[in-house]
Structures are given as structure tokens and as C-alpha cells.
Amino acid sequence: MNRIIKSFFTLCLISILCAGMLTGCTRTPRADTDTLRIGVAVYQQSDTFISTLMQALEHLAQERESSEEIKINLNVVDGHGSQLTQSEQIDRLIALDYDVLCVNIVDRTSAAMLIDKAKEANIPIIFFNREPVQEDIQRWDSVYYVGAKAEESGILQGQILLNAWLNENERVDRNQDGVLQYVMLEGEPGHQDAMLRTEYAVKTLVEAGVSVEKLDSNTANWDRSQAASRMAQWMDRIGDSIEVVISNNDDMALGAIDVFQNMNIPKEKMPVVVGVDATALALEAVCDGTMQGTVRNDAKGIAKCMLDLAISLNRGQEAPELEKYQDGQYIWLPYQKVTKEQLPCEEARAPAQP
Ligand code: GAL
Ligand code: CA
């Protein structure tokens, strides 16, 4: 009995000592800064924009490996839209002692918990594309956010529509009542890009003096087929009145166009459609004239800043390349308007010279 009590106390003492060592420890600088292990957790790899961003990141990492003496090990895990799955994946990346974590968080309100775990393990954490609230970012100074300002994309989308309204008014204001009748396809509820794009696209038109009328709006979770089914319902109910489709991203805009094409509506008679992202398929639609325009969401720029930041955090050095985008713990990439005029549509179609 005595022996059991004694060994129980010894065990307790050992655990207390271990806990003390863990909480009191600071992360020693990496002995081997020539190898960088980055754990990347994405909310949903099948998302078009996120998969483009990941391809860019992998490509840039390979380029860096061949141009510098550095070995970059990227481990990308897919949360499949579940915060529970993603949190477990991040626990594993922390247990495996990755040098830096890049997190495209499923549920923006769960950031505090992840930050506290990363802080305890002293592993810097770079959030991207899905922005935690500022209070959470400020929990620890080795937390960063790399992304683009959501309201900016809404403003640029509004400007594309304003331009069409002013310069092609007969085509846009189909019933010529001086009011722009629109439907809004929204991204995931609660996502900063969905909320702010919706707000600022409309605000930009209104502030420029355009009268607008919202016929309806609904979420399609960034998804092409969900958007197509929303659009099909609207076409049944209010199809003749819709002049403009404002979509929070390109995939949903393409879903709306799928419906118009299935209904054999000629291009000139389709409602005016705008999206955000500038995906490859959206650029084709802009060249075709089925889409009025889109806003470039700079996947490559975001990926490059994430990589520059990860490398600099690992080396414990500043990254001069980031200076022009950095504001404390935030790194902001600019959005860019894309309409037919900005694209080499004709060149792309011209027959190859013999
Ligand atoms: C947005 C993008 C959407 C979707 C979303 C995922 O910035 O425009 O297409 O990828 O991020 O978080
Ligand atoms: Ca009208």
C-alpha cells in the first residue's frame, strides 16, 4: 500500500515538474533554418479559389527551393468544412512540431482556441483568406493574417456595375424605369467576404446616385451548383424583372450563367452578371461577354506573402518584401477590377501565326 502511495506521489511530482517545464519554456530558435516545415490547414480543398491558392503556394515553394538553399516541406490538410476535423488536424500538426502553421479557418469564431494552442507550443500561426476578429489576432504577437480587404472587392464590383449602368444603360436598365433591379448571390453566412462584398457593392451604386431595388438575395455558399438552383427558382418566379446578378464570387456567378444558357437565353438578353476572384473560367466568361466583369482576388500574391512570412519567421529575420503590404500583424493584398478591356481576349482567340 505504502509503495503504491509513494509511487503515486512520485508520478504527481513528475507531472508537476513536466508541466512547469512546458509552460515556462520558450521556443529555441531553429537550429536548422535551412529546412522549413509548414503545416497548412484549409477549410475546403475543393473550393475553386482555395485550390488555386494552394497550387500557387506549392509552385512558389518549389521555386524557392531551387533558387535558394532551403528545403520546404508543405503538409496540406483539408478540413472538409468541419471545424472539429480541422481542430484535430491542427492538434496533430502542433504535436508534430511544425515550424509554422498556415490556417484557413473553417469557423472564424474558433480562432482563439487555436491561437492559444499554437502559443503554448510557440509555433507562429498565419491565418489566411478567412479572417479572425481583431481581438483574436491580438492574443499573441506571432499571429498574422494574410488576405485582402473585403470591402475593397465590393467597391470594385459596384464600380463595374456603375460603369455599365452609365455607359450601356439601355442594356442594363431593361425596363427603362431608371431603377437597377438586382438579385444577390451570397457566399457563406458569417464570412467577412460575403457580408462586406454584399454591403459595399450596393453602397457604391447608391452613393453614386443609382436607384437600386433588391428583388431577392440568398446564400449559395460560394458554390456553382447551389447558385444555379437559386437562380433557377428566381427565373421561374421573377425572371423577367432581373436586370443584374451580383454574386459574391465567380463560381456562383457561373452557376447563374449556367441557368441562362440552359434556358437558351441569348447573350444580349441575359441579366448583367458580376463576380469576384478572376478564376480561369470566369475570365473566359468575361471574354465571351456572358459575364460583365470580376474582381481579381490575388491568389498568387497571397501565397507569396504567406511563404515570405513563413520563411522570415523561421529565420527570425524581417522580410523586406512584405513591407509594402504589412500593417502590424496584417498583410493586405490589393484587389483589382477585371473587365473585357483589361483582358487579352482577342489575342487569346486569334489563330496562331504560321
Ligand atoms: C473568398 C473567395 C471565395 C471563396 C472564399 C473561401 O475570398 O472569393 O470564392 O474561396 O474566399 O473562404
Ligand atoms: Ca430597371
Coordinates of C-alpha atoms and ligand atoms in Angstrom, one line a residue:
M1 CA 0.0 0.0 0.0
N2 CA 2.7 2.3 1.1
R3 CA 4.6 1.6 -2.1
I4 CA 1.5 2.4 -4.2
I5 CA 1.0 5.8 -2.4
K6 CA 4.7 6.5 -2.8
S7 CA 4.7 5.8 -6.5
F8 CA 1.5 7.9 -6.9
F9 CA 3.3 10.9 -5.3
T10 CA 6.3 10.4 -7.4
L11 CA 4.2 10.4 -10.5
C12 CA 2.4 13.6 -9.4
L13 CA 5.7 15.3 -8.7
I14 CA 7.0 14.3 -12.2
S15 CA 3.8 15.6 -13.9
I16 CA 4.0 18.9 -11.9
L17 CA 7.7 19.3 -12.9
C18 CA 6.9 18.5 -16.6
A19 CA 4.0 20.9 -16.7
G20 CA 6.2 23.6 -15.2
M21 CA 8.9 23.0 -17.8
L22 CA 6.4 23.1 -20.6
T23 CA 4.7 26.4 -19.6
G24 CA 8.0 28.0 -18.7
C25 CA 9.8 27.1 -21.9
T26 CA 10.4 29.4 -24.9
R27 CA 10.9 28.0 -28.3
T28 CA 14.6 27.8 -29.0
P29 CA 15.5 29.2 -32.4
R30 CA 15.5 26.5 -35.1
A31 CA 19.0 25.0 -35.3
D32 CA 18.2 24.1 -38.9
T33 CA 16.7 27.2 -40.6
D34 CA 17.5 25.7 -44.0
T35 CA 14.6 23.3 -43.6
L36 CA 11.1 24.7 -43.2
R37 CA 8.2 22.6 -42.3
I38 CA 4.9 24.4 -42.9
G39 CA 1.6 22.8 -41.8
V40 CA -1.3 24.2 -43.9
A41 CA -4.9 23.6 -42.9
V42 CA -7.6 24.6 -45.5
Y43 CA -11.3 24.8 -44.8
Q44 CA -12.3 23.0 -48.0
Q45 CA -9.8 22.0 -50.7
S46 CA -12.5 21.6 -53.4
D47 CA -13.2 25.4 -53.2
T48 CA -12.0 26.8 -56.5
F49 CA -10.2 29.8 -55.1
I50 CA -8.6 27.9 -52.3
S51 CA -7.3 25.2 -54.6
T52 CA -5.8 27.9 -56.9
L53 CA -4.2 29.4 -53.9
M54 CA -2.7 26.1 -52.8
Q55 CA -1.4 25.3 -56.2
A56 CA 0.3 28.7 -56.2
L57 CA 1.8 28.1 -52.8
E58 CA 3.2 24.7 -53.8
H59 CA 4.6 26.1 -57.0
L60 CA 6.3 29.1 -55.3
A61 CA 7.7 26.7 -52.6
Q62 CA 9.3 24.7 -55.3
E63 CA 10.7 27.8 -57.0
R64 CA 12.2 28.9 -53.7
E65 CA 13.8 25.5 -53.1
S66 CA 15.5 25.6 -56.4
S67 CA 16.7 29.3 -56.2
E68 CA 17.8 29.2 -52.5
E69 CA 19.5 26.8 -50.2
I70 CA 16.3 25.8 -48.4
K71 CA 14.2 22.7 -48.2
I72 CA 10.5 23.4 -47.8
N73 CA 8.1 20.7 -46.6
L74 CA 4.5 21.7 -47.1
N75 CA 1.9 19.5 -45.5
V76 CA -1.6 20.5 -46.6
V77 CA -4.6 19.1 -44.7
D78 CA -8.3 19.5 -45.7
G79 CA -10.9 20.3 -43.1
H80 CA -13.8 19.4 -45.4
G81 CA -15.9 22.2 -44.0
S82 CA -15.8 20.9 -40.4
Q83 CA -14.2 22.9 -37.6
L84 CA -13.9 19.7 -35.5
T85 CA -11.9 17.9 -38.1
Q86 CA -9.7 21.0 -38.7
S87 CA -9.0 21.4 -35.0
E88 CA -7.9 17.8 -34.7
Q89 CA -5.7 18.2 -37.8
I90 CA -4.1 21.3 -36.2
D91 CA -3.6 19.4 -32.9
R92 CA -1.7 16.9 -34.9
L93 CA 0.4 19.5 -36.7
I94 CA 1.3 21.0 -33.4
A95 CA 2.2 17.6 -31.9
L96 CA 4.5 17.0 -34.9
D97 CA 6.2 20.3 -34.1
Y98 CA 5.8 22.0 -37.5
D99 CA 7.8 25.3 -37.8
V100 CA 4.9 27.5 -38.9
L101 CA 1.1 26.9 -39.2
C102 CA -1.0 28.4 -42.0
V103 CA -4.7 28.3 -41.2
N104 CA -7.7 28.9 -43.5
I105 CA -10.0 28.5 -40.6
V106 CA -13.4 26.8 -41.1
D107 CA -15.2 28.8 -38.4
R108 CA -13.9 32.3 -37.9
T109 CA -15.1 32.3 -34.3
S110 CA -13.0 29.4 -33.3
A111 CA -9.6 31.2 -33.8
A112 CA -9.0 32.0 -30.1
M113 CA -8.7 28.3 -29.1
L114 CA -6.3 27.5 -32.0
I115 CA -4.2 30.6 -31.2
D116 CA -3.8 29.6 -27.6
K117 CA -2.6 26.1 -28.5
A118 CA -0.1 27.4 -31.0
K119 CA 1.1 30.0 -28.5
E120 CA 1.6 27.2 -25.9
A121 CA 3.7 25.3 -28.4
N122 CA 5.4 28.5 -29.6
I123 CA 4.6 27.9 -33.2
P124 CA 3.8 31.0 -35.2
I125 CA 0.4 31.0 -36.9
I126 CA -0.6 32.7 -40.2
F127 CA -4.3 32.9 -40.9
F128 CA -5.3 33.5 -44.5
N129 CA -8.5 34.2 -46.5
R130 CA -10.9 33.6 -43.6
E131 CA -10.3 36.4 -41.2
P132 CA -10.5 36.0 -37.4
V133 CA -11.7 39.0 -35.4
Q134 CA -9.0 41.5 -34.4
E135 CA -9.3 40.7 -30.7
D136 CA -8.2 37.1 -31.5
I137 CA -5.3 38.2 -33.8
Q138 CA -4.1 40.4 -30.9
R139 CA -4.0 37.5 -28.4
W140 CA -0.3 36.8 -29.4
D141 CA 2.2 38.7 -31.4
S142 CA 3.2 35.7 -33.5
V143 CA -0.2 35.6 -35.1
Y144 CA -0.7 37.1 -38.6
Y145 CA -3.5 37.5 -41.2
V146 CA -2.7 37.5 -44.9
G147 CA -5.6 38.4 -47.1
A148 CA -7.4 41.2 -49.0
K149 CA -9.8 43.8 -47.7
A150 CA -13.3 42.5 -48.3
E151 CA -14.9 45.9 -48.7
E152 CA -12.5 46.8 -51.4
S153 CA -13.8 44.0 -53.6
G154 CA -17.4 45.1 -53.0
I155 CA -16.5 48.7 -54.0
L156 CA -14.8 47.5 -57.2
Q157 CA -17.7 45.3 -58.1
G158 CA -20.0 48.3 -57.6
Q159 CA -17.8 50.4 -59.9
I160 CA -18.0 47.8 -62.7
L161 CA -21.8 47.9 -62.4
L162 CA -21.8 51.7 -62.2
N163 CA -19.8 51.9 -65.4
A164 CA -22.2 49.5 -67.2
W165 CA -25.2 51.5 -65.9
L166 CA -23.8 54.8 -67.2
N167 CA -22.4 53.6 -70.5
E168 CA -24.7 50.8 -71.5
N169 CA -27.9 52.0 -69.8
E170 CA -30.3 50.6 -72.3
R171 CA -28.9 47.1 -72.0
V172 CA -28.8 47.2 -68.2
D173 CA -32.0 49.0 -67.3
R174 CA -34.1 46.7 -69.4
N175 CA -37.5 48.1 -68.3
Q176 CA -36.1 51.7 -68.5
D177 CA -37.6 52.7 -65.2
G178 CA -34.4 54.3 -64.0
V179 CA -34.0 51.7 -61.2
L180 CA -31.5 48.9 -61.2
Q181 CA -33.3 45.7 -60.2
Y182 CA -31.0 43.1 -58.9
V183 CA -30.6 39.7 -57.1
M184 CA -27.7 39.0 -54.8
L185 CA -26.0 35.6 -54.6
E186 CA -24.2 35.5 -51.3
G187 CA -21.3 33.4 -50.1
E188 CA -21.2 31.5 -46.7
P189 CA -23.2 33.3 -44.0
G190 CA -20.8 34.9 -41.5
H191 CA -17.8 35.0 -43.9
Q192 CA -16.3 38.5 -43.9
D193 CA -16.1 38.5 -47.8
A194 CA -19.8 37.6 -48.1
M195 CA -21.0 40.3 -45.7
L196 CA -18.8 43.1 -46.8
R197 CA -19.0 42.4 -50.6
T198 CA -22.8 42.4 -50.4
E199 CA -22.8 45.7 -48.4
Y200 CA -20.2 47.6 -50.4
A201 CA -21.3 46.6 -53.9
V202 CA -24.7 48.1 -53.3
K203 CA -23.4 51.1 -51.3
T204 CA -21.1 52.1 -54.1
L205 CA -24.0 52.2 -56.6
V206 CA -26.3 54.1 -54.2
E207 CA -23.6 56.6 -53.2
A208 CA -23.0 57.3 -56.9
G209 CA -26.7 58.2 -57.2
V210 CA -28.1 55.0 -58.8
S211 CA -31.6 53.9 -57.6
V212 CA -31.5 50.2 -56.8
E213 CA -34.1 47.6 -56.0
K214 CA -33.3 44.3 -54.4
L215 CA -35.6 41.7 -55.8
D216 CA -34.2 38.9 -53.7
S217 CA -31.0 37.6 -52.1
N218 CA -29.9 34.2 -50.8
T219 CA -26.8 32.3 -49.9
A220 CA -25.3 29.7 -52.2
N221 CA -22.1 29.1 -50.1
W222 CA -19.6 30.0 -52.8
D223 CA -20.9 27.1 -54.8
R224 CA -21.7 26.9 -58.5
S225 CA -24.5 24.3 -58.4
Q226 CA -26.1 25.8 -55.3
A227 CA -26.2 29.1 -57.1
A228 CA -27.7 27.5 -60.2
S229 CA -30.6 26.1 -58.2
R230 CA -31.2 29.5 -56.5
M231 CA -31.1 31.2 -59.9
A232 CA -33.4 28.7 -61.5
Q233 CA -36.0 29.4 -58.7
W234 CA -35.7 33.1 -59.3
M235 CA -36.0 32.7 -63.0
D236 CA -39.3 30.9 -62.5
R237 CA -40.7 33.5 -60.2
I238 CA -39.2 36.9 -61.2
G239 CA -37.1 36.1 -64.2
D240 CA -38.4 38.9 -66.4
S241 CA -37.6 41.6 -63.8
I242 CA -34.0 40.7 -63.0
E243 CA -31.6 43.1 -64.6
V244 CA -28.4 42.4 -62.6
V245 CA -27.0 39.4 -60.7
I246 CA -24.5 40.5 -58.1
S247 CA -22.5 37.5 -56.9
N248 CA -20.1 37.4 -54.0
N249 CA -17.8 35.1 -56.1
D250 CA -17.2 33.8 -59.6
D251 CA -18.3 30.2 -59.1
M252 CA -21.7 31.4 -58.1
A253 CA -21.8 33.9 -61.0
L254 CA -21.0 31.0 -63.3
G255 CA -23.9 29.0 -61.7
A256 CA -26.3 31.8 -62.6
I257 CA -25.0 31.9 -66.2
D258 CA -25.4 28.0 -66.4
V259 CA -29.1 28.6 -65.9
F260 CA -29.4 31.3 -68.6
Q261 CA -27.6 29.1 -71.0
N262 CA -29.8 26.1 -70.2
M263 CA -32.8 28.3 -70.9
N264 CA -31.2 29.3 -74.3
I265 CA -31.3 33.0 -73.4
P266 CA -29.2 34.8 -75.9
K267 CA -26.2 36.6 -74.5
E268 CA -27.5 40.1 -75.2
K269 CA -30.7 39.3 -73.3
M270 CA -29.1 37.8 -70.2
P271 CA -29.1 39.8 -67.0
V272 CA -25.7 41.6 -66.3
V273 CA -23.6 39.3 -64.1
V274 CA -20.6 40.3 -61.9
G275 CA -18.4 38.1 -59.7
V276 CA -15.2 38.2 -57.6
D277 CA -12.0 36.1 -57.8
A278 CA -11.0 36.2 -61.5
T279 CA -10.9 32.4 -61.8
A280 CA -9.8 31.0 -65.2
L281 CA -13.4 30.1 -66.1
A282 CA -14.7 33.5 -65.1
L283 CA -12.1 35.2 -67.3
E284 CA -13.4 33.1 -70.2
A285 CA -16.9 34.2 -69.4
V286 CA -15.8 37.8 -69.3
C287 CA -14.2 37.4 -72.8
D288 CA -17.4 35.6 -74.0
G289 CA -19.5 38.5 -72.8
T290 CA -21.7 36.4 -70.5
M291 CA -20.1 38.0 -67.5
Q292 CA -19.7 41.8 -67.3
G293 CA -16.7 41.6 -65.0
T294 CA -15.0 40.3 -62.0
V295 CA -12.5 41.4 -59.3
R296 CA -9.1 39.7 -59.1
N297 CA -8.6 38.1 -55.7
D298 CA -4.8 37.7 -55.8
A299 CA -4.2 34.0 -55.0
K300 CA -0.6 34.2 -56.1
G301 CA 0.1 37.3 -54.2
I302 CA -1.5 35.9 -51.0
A303 CA 0.5 32.7 -51.4
K304 CA 3.8 34.6 -51.9
C305 CA 3.3 36.7 -48.8
M306 CA 2.4 33.6 -46.8
L307 CA 5.6 31.9 -47.9
D308 CA 7.8 35.0 -47.4
L309 CA 6.4 35.4 -43.9
A310 CA 6.8 31.8 -43.0
I311 CA 10.5 31.8 -44.2
S312 CA 11.2 35.0 -42.3
L313 CA 9.5 33.7 -39.1
N314 CA 11.6 30.6 -39.3
R315 CA 14.8 32.5 -39.8
G316 CA 13.9 35.1 -37.1
Q317 CA 14.5 37.9 -39.6
E318 CA 12.4 40.6 -41.2
A319 CA 11.1 40.1 -44.7
P320 CA 11.6 43.4 -46.7
E321 CA 9.3 42.1 -49.5
L322 CA 6.4 42.3 -47.1
E323 CA 6.9 45.9 -46.1
K324 CA 4.7 47.4 -48.7
Y325 CA 1.7 45.2 -47.7
Q326 CA 2.2 44.9 -43.9
D327 CA 0.3 46.7 -41.2
G328 CA 1.4 45.2 -37.9
Q329 CA 0.1 41.7 -37.8
Y330 CA -1.9 42.1 -41.0
I331 CA -0.7 41.7 -44.6
W332 CA -3.1 43.2 -47.2
L333 CA -3.0 42.3 -50.9
P334 CA -4.9 44.7 -53.3
Y335 CA -7.9 43.6 -55.3
Q336 CA -8.1 44.6 -59.0
K337 CA -11.1 45.2 -61.3
V338 CA -11.3 43.0 -64.4
T339 CA -13.5 43.7 -67.4
K340 CA -13.1 42.8 -71.1
E341 CA -10.9 45.8 -71.7
Q342 CA -8.3 44.6 -69.3
L343 CA -8.1 41.1 -70.9
P344 CA -6.2 39.9 -73.9
C345 CA -9.4 38.2 -75.1
E346 CA -8.9 38.9 -78.8
E347 CA -5.2 37.8 -78.7
A348 CA -6.2 34.6 -77.0
R349 CA -8.6 33.8 -79.7
A350 CA -6.6 34.9 -82.7
P351 CA -5.5 31.9 -84.8
A352 CA -1.8 31.1 -84.2
Q353 CA 0.5 32.7 -86.7
P354 CA 2.1 30.1 -89.0
Ligands
GAL1 C1 -13.3 34.2 -50.9 C2 -13.4 33.8 -52.3 C3 -14.5 32.7 -52.4 C4 -14.1 31.5 -51.5 C5 -13.9 32.0 -50.1 C6 -13.5 30.9 -49.2 O1 -12.3 35.1 -50.7 O2 -13.8 34.9 -53.1 O3 -14.5 32.2 -53.8 O4 -13.0 30.9 -52.0 O5 -13.0 33.0 -50.1 O6 -13.1 31.3 -47.9
CA2 CA -34.9 48.8 -64.2

